[in-house]
PDB file of C-alpha atoms in Angstrom:
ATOM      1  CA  UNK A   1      25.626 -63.653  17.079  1.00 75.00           C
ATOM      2  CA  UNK A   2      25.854 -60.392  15.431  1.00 83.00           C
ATOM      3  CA  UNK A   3      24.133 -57.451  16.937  1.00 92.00           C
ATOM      4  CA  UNK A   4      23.911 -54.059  15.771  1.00 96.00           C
ATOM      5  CA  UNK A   5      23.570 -50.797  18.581  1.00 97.00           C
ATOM      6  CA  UNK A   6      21.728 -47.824  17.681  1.00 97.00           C
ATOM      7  CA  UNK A   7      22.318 -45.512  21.200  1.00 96.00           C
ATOM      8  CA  UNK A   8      20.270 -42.552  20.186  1.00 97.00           C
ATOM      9  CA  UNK A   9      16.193 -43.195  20.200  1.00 96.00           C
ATOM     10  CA  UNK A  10      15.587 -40.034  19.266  1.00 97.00           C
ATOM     11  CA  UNK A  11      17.612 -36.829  17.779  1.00 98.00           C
ATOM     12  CA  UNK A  12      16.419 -33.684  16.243  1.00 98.00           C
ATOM     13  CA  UNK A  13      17.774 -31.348  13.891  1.00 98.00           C
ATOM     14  CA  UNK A  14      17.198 -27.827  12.642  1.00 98.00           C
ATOM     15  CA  UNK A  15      15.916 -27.742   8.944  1.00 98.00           C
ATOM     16  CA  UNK A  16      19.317 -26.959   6.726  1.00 98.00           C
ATOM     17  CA  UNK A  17      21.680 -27.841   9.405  1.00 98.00           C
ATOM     18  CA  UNK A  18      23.726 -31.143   9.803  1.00 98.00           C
ATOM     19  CA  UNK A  19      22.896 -34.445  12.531  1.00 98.00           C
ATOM     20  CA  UNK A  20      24.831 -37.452  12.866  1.00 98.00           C
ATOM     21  CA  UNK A  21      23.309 -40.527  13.687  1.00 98.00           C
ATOM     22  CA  UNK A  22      25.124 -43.169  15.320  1.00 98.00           C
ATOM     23  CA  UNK A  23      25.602 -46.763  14.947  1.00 98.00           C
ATOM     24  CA  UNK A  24      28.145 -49.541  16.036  1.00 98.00           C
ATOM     25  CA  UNK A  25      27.882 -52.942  15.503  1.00 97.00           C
ATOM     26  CA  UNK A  26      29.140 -56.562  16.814  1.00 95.00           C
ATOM     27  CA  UNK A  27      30.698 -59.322  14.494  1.00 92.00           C
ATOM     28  CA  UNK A  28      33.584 -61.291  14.011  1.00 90.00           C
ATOM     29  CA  UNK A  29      33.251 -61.588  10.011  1.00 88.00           C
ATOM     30  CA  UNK A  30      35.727 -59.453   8.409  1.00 87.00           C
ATOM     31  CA  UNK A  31      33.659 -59.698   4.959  1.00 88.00           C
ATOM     32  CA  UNK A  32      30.074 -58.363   5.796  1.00 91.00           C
ATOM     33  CA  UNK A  33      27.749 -55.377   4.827  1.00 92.00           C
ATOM     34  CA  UNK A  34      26.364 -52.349   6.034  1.00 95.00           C
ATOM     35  CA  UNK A  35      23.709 -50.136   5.277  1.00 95.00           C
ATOM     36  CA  UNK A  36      21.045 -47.618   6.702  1.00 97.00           C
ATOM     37  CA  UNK A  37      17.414 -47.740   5.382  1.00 96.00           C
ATOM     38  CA  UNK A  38      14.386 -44.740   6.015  1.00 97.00           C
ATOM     39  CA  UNK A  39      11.050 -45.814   7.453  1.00 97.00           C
ATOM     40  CA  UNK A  40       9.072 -42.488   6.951  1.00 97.00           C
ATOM     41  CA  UNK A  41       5.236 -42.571   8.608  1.00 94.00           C
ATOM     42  CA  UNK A  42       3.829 -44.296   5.225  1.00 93.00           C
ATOM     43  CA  UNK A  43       6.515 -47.003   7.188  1.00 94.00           C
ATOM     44  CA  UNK A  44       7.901 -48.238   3.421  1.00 94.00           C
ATOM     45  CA  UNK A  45      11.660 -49.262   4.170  1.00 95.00           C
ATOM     46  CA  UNK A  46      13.593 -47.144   1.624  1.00 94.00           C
ATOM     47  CA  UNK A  47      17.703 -48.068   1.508  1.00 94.00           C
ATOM     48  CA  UNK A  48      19.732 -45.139   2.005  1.00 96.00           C
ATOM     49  CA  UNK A  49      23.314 -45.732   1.866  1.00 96.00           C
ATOM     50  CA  UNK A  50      25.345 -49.598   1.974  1.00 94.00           C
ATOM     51  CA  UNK A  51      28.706 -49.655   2.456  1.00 94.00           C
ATOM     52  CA  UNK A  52      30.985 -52.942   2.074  1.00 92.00           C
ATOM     53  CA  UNK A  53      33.484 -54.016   4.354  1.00 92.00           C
ATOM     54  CA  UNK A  54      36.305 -54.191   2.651  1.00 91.00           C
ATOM     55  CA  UNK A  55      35.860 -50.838   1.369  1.00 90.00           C
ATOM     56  CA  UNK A  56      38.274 -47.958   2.854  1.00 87.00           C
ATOM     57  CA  UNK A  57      36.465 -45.304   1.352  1.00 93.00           C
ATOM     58  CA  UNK A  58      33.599 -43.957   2.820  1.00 95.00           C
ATOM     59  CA  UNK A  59      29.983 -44.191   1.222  1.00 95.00           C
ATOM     60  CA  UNK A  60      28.107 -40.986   0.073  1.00 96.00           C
ATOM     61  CA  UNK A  61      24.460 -40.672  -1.489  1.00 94.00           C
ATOM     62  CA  UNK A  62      24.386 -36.861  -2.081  1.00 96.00           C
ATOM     63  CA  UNK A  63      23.232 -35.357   1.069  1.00 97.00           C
ATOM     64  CA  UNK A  64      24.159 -38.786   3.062  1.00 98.00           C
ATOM     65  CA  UNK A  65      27.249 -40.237   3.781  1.00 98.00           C
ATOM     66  CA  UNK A  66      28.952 -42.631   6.346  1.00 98.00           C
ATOM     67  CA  UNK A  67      31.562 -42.760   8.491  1.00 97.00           C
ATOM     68  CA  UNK A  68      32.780 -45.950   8.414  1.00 97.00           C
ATOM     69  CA  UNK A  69      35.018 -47.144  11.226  1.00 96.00           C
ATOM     70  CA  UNK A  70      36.369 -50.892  10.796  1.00 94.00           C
ATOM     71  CA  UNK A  71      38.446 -51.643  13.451  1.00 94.00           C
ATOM     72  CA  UNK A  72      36.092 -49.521  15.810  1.00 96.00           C
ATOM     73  CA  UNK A  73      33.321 -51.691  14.612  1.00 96.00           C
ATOM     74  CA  UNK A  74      31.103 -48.125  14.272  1.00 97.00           C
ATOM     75  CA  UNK A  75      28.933 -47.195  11.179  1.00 97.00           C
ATOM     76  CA  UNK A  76      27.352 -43.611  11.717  1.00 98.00           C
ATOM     77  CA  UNK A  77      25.194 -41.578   9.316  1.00 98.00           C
ATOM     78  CA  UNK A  78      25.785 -37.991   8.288  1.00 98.00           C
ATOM     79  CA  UNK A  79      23.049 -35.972   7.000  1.00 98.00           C
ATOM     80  CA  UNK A  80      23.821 -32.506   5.282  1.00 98.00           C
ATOM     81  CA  UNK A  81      21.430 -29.767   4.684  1.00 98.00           C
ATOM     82  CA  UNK A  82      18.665 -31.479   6.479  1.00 98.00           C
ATOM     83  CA  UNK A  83      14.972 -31.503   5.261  1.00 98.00           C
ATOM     84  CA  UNK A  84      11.612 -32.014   6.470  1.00 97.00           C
ATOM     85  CA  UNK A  85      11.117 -34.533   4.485  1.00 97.00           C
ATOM     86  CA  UNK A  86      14.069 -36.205   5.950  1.00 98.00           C
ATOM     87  CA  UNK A  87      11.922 -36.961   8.801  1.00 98.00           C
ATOM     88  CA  UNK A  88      11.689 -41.171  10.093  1.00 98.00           C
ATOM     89  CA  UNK A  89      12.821 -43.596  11.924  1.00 98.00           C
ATOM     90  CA  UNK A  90      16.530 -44.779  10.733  1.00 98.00           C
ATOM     91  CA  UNK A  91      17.234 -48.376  10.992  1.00 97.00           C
ATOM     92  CA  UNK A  92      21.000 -48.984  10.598  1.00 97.00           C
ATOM     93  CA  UNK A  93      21.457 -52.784   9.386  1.00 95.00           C
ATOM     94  CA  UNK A  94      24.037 -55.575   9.609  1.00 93.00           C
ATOM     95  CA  UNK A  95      24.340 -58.048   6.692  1.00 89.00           C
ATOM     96  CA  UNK A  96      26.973 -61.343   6.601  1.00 84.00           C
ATOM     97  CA  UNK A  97      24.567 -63.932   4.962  1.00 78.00           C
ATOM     98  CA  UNK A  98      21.283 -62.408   7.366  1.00 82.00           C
ATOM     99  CA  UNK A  99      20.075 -58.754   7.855  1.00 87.00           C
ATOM    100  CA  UNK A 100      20.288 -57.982  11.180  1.00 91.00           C
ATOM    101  CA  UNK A 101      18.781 -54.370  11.949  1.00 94.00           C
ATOM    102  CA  UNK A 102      19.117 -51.949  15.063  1.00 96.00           C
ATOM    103  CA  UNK A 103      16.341 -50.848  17.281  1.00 96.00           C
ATOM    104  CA  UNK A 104      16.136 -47.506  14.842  1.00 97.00           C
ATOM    105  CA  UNK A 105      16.583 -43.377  15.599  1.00 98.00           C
ATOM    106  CA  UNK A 106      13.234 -41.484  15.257  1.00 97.00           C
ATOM    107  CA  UNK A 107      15.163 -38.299  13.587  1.00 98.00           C
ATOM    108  CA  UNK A 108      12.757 -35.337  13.982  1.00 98.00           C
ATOM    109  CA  UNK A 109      13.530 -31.996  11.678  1.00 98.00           C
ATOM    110  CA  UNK A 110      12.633 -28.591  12.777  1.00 97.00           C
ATOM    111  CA  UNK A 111      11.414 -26.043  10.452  1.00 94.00           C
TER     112      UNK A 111
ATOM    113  CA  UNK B   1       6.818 -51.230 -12.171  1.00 85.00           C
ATOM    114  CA  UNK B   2       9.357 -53.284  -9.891  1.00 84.00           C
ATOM    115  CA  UNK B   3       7.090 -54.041  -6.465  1.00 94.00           C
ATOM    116  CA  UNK B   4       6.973 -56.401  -3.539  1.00 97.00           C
ATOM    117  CA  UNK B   5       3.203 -56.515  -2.340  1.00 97.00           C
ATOM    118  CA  UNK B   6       1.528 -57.367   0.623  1.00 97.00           C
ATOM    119  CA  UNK B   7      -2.137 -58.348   1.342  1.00 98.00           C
ATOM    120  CA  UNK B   8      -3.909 -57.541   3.450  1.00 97.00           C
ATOM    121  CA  UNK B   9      -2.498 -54.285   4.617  1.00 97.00           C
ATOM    122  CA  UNK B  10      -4.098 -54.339   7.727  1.00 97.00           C
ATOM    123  CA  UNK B  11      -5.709 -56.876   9.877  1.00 97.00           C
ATOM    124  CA  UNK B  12      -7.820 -57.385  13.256  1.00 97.00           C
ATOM    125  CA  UNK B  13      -8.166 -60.773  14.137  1.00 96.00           C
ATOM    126  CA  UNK B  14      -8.692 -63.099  17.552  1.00 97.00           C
ATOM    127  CA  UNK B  15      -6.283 -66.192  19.298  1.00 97.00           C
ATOM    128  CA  UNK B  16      -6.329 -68.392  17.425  1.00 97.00           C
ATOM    129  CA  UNK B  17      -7.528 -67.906  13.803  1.00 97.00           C
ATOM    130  CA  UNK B  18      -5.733 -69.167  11.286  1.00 97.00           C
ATOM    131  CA  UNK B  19      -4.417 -66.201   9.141  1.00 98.00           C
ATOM    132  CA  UNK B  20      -2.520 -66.062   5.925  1.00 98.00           C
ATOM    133  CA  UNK B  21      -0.272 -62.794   4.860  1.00 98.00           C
ATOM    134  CA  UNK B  22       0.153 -62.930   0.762  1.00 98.00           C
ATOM    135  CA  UNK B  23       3.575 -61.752  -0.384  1.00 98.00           C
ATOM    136  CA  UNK B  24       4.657 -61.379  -3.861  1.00 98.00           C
ATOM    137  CA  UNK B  25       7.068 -59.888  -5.885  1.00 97.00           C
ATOM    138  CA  UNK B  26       7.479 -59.339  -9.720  1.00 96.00           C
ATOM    139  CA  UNK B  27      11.060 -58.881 -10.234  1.00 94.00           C
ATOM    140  CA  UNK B  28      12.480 -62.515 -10.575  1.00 94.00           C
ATOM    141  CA  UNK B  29      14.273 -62.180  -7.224  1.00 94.00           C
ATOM    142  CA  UNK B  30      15.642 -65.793  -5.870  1.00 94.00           C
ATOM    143  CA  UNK B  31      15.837 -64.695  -2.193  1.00 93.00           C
ATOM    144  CA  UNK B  32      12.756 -63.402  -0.220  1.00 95.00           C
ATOM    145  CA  UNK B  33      12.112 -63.155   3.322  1.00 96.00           C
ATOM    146  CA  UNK B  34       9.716 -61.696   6.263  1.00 97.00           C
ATOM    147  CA  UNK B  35      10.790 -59.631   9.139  1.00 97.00           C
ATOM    148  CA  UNK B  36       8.300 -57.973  12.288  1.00 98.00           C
ATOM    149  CA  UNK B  37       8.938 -54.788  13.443  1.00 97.00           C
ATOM    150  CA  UNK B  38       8.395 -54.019  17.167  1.00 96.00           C
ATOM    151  CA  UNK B  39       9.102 -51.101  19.115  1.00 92.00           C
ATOM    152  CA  UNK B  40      12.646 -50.658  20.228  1.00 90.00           C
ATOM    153  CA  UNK B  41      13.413 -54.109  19.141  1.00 92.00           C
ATOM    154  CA  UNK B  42      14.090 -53.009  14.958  1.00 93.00           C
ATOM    155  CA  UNK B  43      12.877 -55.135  12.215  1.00 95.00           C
ATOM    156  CA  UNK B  44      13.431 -59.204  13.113  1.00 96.00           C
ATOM    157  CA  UNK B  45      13.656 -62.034  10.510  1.00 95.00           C
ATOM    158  CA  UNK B  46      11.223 -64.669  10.767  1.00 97.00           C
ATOM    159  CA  UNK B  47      11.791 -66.657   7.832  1.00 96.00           C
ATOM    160  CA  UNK B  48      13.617 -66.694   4.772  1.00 94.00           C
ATOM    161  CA  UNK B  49      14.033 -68.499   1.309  1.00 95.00           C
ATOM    162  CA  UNK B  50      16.860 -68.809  -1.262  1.00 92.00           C
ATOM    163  CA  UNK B  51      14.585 -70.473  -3.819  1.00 92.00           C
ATOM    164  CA  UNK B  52      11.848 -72.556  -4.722  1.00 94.00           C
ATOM    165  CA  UNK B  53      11.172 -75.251  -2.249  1.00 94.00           C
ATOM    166  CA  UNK B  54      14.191 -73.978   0.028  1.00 93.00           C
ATOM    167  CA  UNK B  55      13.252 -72.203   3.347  1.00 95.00           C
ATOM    168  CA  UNK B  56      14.671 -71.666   6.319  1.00 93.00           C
ATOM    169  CA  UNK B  57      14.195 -70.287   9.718  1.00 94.00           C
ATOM    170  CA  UNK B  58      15.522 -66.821  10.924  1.00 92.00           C
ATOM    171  CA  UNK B  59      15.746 -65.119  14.590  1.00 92.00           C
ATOM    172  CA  UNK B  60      11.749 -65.420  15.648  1.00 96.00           C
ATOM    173  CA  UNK B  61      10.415 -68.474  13.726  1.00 97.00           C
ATOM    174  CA  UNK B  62       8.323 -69.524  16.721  1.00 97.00           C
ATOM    175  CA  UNK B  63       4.219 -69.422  15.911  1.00 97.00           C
ATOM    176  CA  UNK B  64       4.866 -69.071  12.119  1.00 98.00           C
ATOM    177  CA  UNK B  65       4.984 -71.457   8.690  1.00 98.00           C
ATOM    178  CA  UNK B  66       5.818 -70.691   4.997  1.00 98.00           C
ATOM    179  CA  UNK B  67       5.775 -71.944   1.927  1.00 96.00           C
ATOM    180  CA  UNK B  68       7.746 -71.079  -1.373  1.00 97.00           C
ATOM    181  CA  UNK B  69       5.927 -73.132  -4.025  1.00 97.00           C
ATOM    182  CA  UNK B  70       6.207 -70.495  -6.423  1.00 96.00           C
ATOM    183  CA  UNK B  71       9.551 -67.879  -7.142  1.00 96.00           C
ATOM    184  CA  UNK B  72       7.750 -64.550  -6.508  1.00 97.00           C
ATOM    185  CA  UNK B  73       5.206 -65.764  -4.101  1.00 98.00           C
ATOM    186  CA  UNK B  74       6.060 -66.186  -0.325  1.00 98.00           C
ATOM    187  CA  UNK B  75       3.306 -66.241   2.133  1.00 98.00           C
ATOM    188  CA  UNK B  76       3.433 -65.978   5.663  1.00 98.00           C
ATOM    189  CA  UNK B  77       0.959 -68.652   7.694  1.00 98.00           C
ATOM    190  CA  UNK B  78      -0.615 -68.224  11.201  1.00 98.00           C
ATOM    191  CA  UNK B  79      -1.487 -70.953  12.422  1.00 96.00           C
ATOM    192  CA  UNK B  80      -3.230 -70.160  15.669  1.00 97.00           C
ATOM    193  CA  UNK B  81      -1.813 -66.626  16.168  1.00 98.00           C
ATOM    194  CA  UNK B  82      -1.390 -65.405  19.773  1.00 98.00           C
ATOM    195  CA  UNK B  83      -1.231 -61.761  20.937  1.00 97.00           C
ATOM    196  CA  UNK B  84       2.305 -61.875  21.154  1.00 97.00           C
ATOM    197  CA  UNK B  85       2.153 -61.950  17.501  1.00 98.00           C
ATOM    198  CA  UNK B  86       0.912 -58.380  16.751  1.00 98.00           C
ATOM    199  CA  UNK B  87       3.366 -56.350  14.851  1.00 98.00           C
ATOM    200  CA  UNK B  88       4.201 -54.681  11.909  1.00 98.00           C
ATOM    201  CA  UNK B  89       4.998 -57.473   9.199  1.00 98.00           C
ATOM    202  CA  UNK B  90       7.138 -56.836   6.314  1.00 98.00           C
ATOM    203  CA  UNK B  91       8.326 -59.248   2.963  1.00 98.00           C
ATOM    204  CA  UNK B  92      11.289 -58.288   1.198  1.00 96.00           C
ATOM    205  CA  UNK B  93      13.251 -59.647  -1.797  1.00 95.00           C
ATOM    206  CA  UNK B  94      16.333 -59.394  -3.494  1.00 91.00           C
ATOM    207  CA  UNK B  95      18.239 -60.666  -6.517  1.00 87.00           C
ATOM    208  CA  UNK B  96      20.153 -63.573  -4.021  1.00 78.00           C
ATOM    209  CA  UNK B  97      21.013 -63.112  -0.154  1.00 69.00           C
ATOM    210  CA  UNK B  98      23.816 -61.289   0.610  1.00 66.00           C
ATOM    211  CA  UNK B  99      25.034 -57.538  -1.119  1.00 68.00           C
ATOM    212  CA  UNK B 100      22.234 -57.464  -3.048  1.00 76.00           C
ATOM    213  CA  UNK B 101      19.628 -54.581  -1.987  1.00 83.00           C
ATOM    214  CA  UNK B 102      16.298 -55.566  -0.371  1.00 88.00           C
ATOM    215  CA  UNK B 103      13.250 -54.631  -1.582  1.00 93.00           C
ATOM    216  CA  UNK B 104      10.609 -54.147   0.948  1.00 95.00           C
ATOM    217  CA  UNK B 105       6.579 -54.613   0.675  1.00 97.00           C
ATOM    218  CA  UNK B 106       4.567 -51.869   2.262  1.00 96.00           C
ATOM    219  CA  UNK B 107       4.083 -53.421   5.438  1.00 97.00           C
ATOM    220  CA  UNK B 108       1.210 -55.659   7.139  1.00 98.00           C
ATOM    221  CA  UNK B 109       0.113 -54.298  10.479  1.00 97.00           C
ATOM    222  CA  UNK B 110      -1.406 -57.218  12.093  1.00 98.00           C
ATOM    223  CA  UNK B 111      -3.759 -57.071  15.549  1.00 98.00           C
ATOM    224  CA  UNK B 112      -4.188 -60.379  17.611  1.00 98.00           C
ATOM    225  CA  UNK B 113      -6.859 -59.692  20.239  1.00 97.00           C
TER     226      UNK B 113
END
C-alpha cells in the first residue's frame, strides 16, 4: 500500500525568510501524482502545488515550489518570502487512482 | 460560484443515533468522495464514487454507508455512530479520479458522545 511520511510535526519560520517542508513517500507505481494542499484554521483544504510523475521539471506556484526527487521517492515544499498568512497545517498527498495524504506539518510564521 | 457544501457544519450527537452528513457539489464533477481527518493520522478516505450508482469503499469504510443517487449529491450515513467516529469530515469532488484537482467542502466536525 502506498504511504506517504511527513517527519516534521511542526516547523517555524521567520516572516520573509525561507522553510522547507519535507515529504517522502512509498509506492511502486512509476505513473502517480503528487501534490501539497493548505488547511489554514477556517480548516478549508486549499491545493497548493501538484506535480506529475513523469515530470523532470520541478513544480513552482510563485512563492512555492517543489523539489521533486523520483528515484529518492521524496517530495518537499519550498516556501519563499514567507507570510503570516502562510500559516496551517500542510498535508503533502499521494495520488495513483486514491489520495493518500500524510499526517500534515503545522508551519507556524513569526512576525 | 463553483462549491462543494456540507451540512451540517457542526454536530453533537450520542451512540448510536442515526446521522446523515449532506454533501453536494455544483460543478458537474463525476468523482466525489469523503475523507476524516484525525490528529497525526492526515485526512483518510472513507468512501468514494466514480458516478451515479457506482461506489466504493476506501481505507476506513467500517461504521459508514453512502449513496450516489444523484451526480452532485453524495451523503455520508451513520448508522449507529460510535465515539470512535468523531472527527473532522470532509467531501470532495473532482472532474474524474485521478490528476484532476479536488475540490474540498468546508468540513463537518462531528462529536459522538
Amino acid at each position: 500500500a502506498q504511504t506517504v511520511t511527513q517527519s516534521q510535526p511542526e516547523m517555524s519560520v521567520q516572516e520573509a525568510e525561507t522553510v522547507t517542508l519535507s515529504c517522502t513517500y512509498d509506492t511502486s507505481e512509476s505513473d502517480y501524482y503528487l501534490f501539497w494542499y493548505k488547511q489554514p484554521p477556517s480548516r478549508q483544504m486549499i491545493l497548493v502545488i501538484r506535480q506529475e510523475a513523469y515530470k523532470q521539471q520541478n513544480a513552482t506556484e510563485n512563492r512555492f515550489s517543489v523539489n521533486f526527487q523520483k528515484a529518492a521517492k521524496s517530495f518537499s515544499l519550498k516556501i519563499s518570502d514567507s507570510q503570516l498568512g502562510d500559516a496551517a497545517m500542510y498535508f503533502c498527498a499521494y495520488e495513483s487512482g486514491k489520495l493518500v495524504f500524510g499526517a500534515g506539518t503545522i508551519l507556524r510564521v513569526k512576525s | 460560484e463553483a462549491q462543494v457544501t456540507q451540512n451540517p457544519r457542526y454536530l453533537i450527537t450520542v451512540t448510536g443515533k442515526k446521522l446523515t452528513v449532506t454533501c453536494s457539489q455544483n460543478m458537474n464533477h463525476e468523482y466525489m468522495s469523503w475523507y476524516r481527518q484525525d490528529p497525526g493520522l492526515g485526512l483518510r478516505q472513507i468512501y468514494y464514487s466514480m458516478n451515479v450508482e457506482v461506489t466504493d469503499k476506501g481505507d476506513v469504510p467500517e461504521g459508514y454507508k453512502v449513496s450516489r443517487k444523484e451526480k452532485r449529491n453524495f451523503p455520508l450515513i451513520l448508522e449507529s455512530p460510535s465515539p470512535n467516529q468523531t472527527s473532522l469530515y470532509f467531501c470532495a469532488s473532482s472532474y474524474r479520479g485521478g490528476n484532476y484537482e479536488q475540490y474540498f467542502g468546508p468540513g463537518t466536525r462531528l462529536t459522538v458522545t
